[in-house]
mmCIF file of C-alpha atoms in Angstrom:
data_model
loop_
_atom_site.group_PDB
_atom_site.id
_atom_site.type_symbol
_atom_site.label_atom_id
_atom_site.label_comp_id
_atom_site.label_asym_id
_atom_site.label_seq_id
_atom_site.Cartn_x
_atom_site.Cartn_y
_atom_site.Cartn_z
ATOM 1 C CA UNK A 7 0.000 0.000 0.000
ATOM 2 C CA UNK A 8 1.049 3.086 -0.197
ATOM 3 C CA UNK A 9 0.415 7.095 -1.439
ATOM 4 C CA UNK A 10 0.536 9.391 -4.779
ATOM 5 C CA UNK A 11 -0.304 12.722 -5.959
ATOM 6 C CA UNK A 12 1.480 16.103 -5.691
ATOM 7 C CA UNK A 13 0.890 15.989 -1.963
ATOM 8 C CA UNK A 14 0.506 12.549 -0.838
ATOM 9 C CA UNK A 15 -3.428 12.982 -1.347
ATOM 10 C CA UNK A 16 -4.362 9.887 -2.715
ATOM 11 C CA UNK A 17 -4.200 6.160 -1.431
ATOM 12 C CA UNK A 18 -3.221 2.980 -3.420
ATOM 13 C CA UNK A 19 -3.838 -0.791 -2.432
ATOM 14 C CA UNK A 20 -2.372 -3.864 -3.928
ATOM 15 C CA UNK A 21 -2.847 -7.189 -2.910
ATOM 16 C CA UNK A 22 -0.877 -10.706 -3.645
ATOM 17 C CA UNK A 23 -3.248 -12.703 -0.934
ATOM 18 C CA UNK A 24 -5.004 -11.613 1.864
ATOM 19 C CA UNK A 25 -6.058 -15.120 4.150
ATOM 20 C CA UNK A 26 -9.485 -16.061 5.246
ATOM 21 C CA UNK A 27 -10.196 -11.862 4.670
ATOM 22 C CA UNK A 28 -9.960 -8.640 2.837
ATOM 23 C CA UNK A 29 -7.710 -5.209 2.676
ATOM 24 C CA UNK A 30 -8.113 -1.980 1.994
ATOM 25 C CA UNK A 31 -6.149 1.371 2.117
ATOM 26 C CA UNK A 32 -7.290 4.542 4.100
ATOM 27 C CA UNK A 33 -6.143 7.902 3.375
ATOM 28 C CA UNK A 34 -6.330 9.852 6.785
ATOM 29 C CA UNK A 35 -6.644 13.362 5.056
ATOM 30 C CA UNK A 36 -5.705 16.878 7.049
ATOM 31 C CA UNK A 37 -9.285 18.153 5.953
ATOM 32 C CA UNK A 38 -12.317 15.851 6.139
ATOM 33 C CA UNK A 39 -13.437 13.482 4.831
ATOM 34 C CA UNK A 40 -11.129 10.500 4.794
ATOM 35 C CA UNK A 41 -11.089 8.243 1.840
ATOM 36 C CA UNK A 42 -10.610 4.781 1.184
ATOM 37 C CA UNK A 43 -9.591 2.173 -1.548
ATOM 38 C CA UNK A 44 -12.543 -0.557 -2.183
ATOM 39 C CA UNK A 45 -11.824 -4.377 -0.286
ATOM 40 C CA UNK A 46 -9.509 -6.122 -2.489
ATOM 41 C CA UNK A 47 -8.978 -9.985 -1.449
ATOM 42 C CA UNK A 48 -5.877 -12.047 -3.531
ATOM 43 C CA UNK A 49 -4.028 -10.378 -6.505
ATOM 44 C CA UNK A 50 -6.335 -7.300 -6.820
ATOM 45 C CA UNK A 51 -5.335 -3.935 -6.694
ATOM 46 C CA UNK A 52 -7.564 -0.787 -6.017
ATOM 47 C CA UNK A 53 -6.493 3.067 -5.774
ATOM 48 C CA UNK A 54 -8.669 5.461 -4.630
ATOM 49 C CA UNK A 55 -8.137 9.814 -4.515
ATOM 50 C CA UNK A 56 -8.201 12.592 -3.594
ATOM 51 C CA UNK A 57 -7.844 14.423 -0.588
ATOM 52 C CA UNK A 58 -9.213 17.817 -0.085
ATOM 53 C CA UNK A 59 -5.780 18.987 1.158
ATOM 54 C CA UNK A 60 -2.753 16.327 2.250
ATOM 55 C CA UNK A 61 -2.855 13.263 3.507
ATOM 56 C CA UNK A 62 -1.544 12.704 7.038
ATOM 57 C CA UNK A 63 -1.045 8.947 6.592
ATOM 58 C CA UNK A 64 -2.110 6.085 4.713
ATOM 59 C CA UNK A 65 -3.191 2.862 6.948
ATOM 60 C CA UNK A 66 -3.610 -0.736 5.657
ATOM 61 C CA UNK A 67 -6.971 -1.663 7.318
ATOM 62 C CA UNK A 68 -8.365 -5.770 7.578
ATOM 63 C CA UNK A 69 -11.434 -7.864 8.004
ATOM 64 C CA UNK A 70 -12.489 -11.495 7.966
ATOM 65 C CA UNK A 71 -14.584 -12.265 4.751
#
């Protein structure tokens, strides 16, 4: 996972195999609202953008499927 745009304000995701669940990437953006990639399970890949300013971070979040 990780982050593009001039400022780090989008959010990228891709997967090789996620077990027994699914990923996605958050963008935690300085300015609401956050964004988010769509749940990719094995050897997907999903990008999602942008934010209204910079992003502060980008975290890998999980669930079970």
């Amino acid at each position: 996972m990780g982050s593009y745009g001039e400022n780090s304000d989008g959010v990228w995701i891709s997967c090789g195999d996620v077990v027994g669940g699914q990923a996605r990437g958050r963008a935690d953006c300085k300015g609401a609202p956050d964004i988010y990639t769509a749940w990719v399970g094995g050897w997907k890949y999903s990008q999602s953008g942008f934010c209204w300013f910079s992003m502060r971070q980008a975290i890998l979040e999980t669930k079970a499927s």
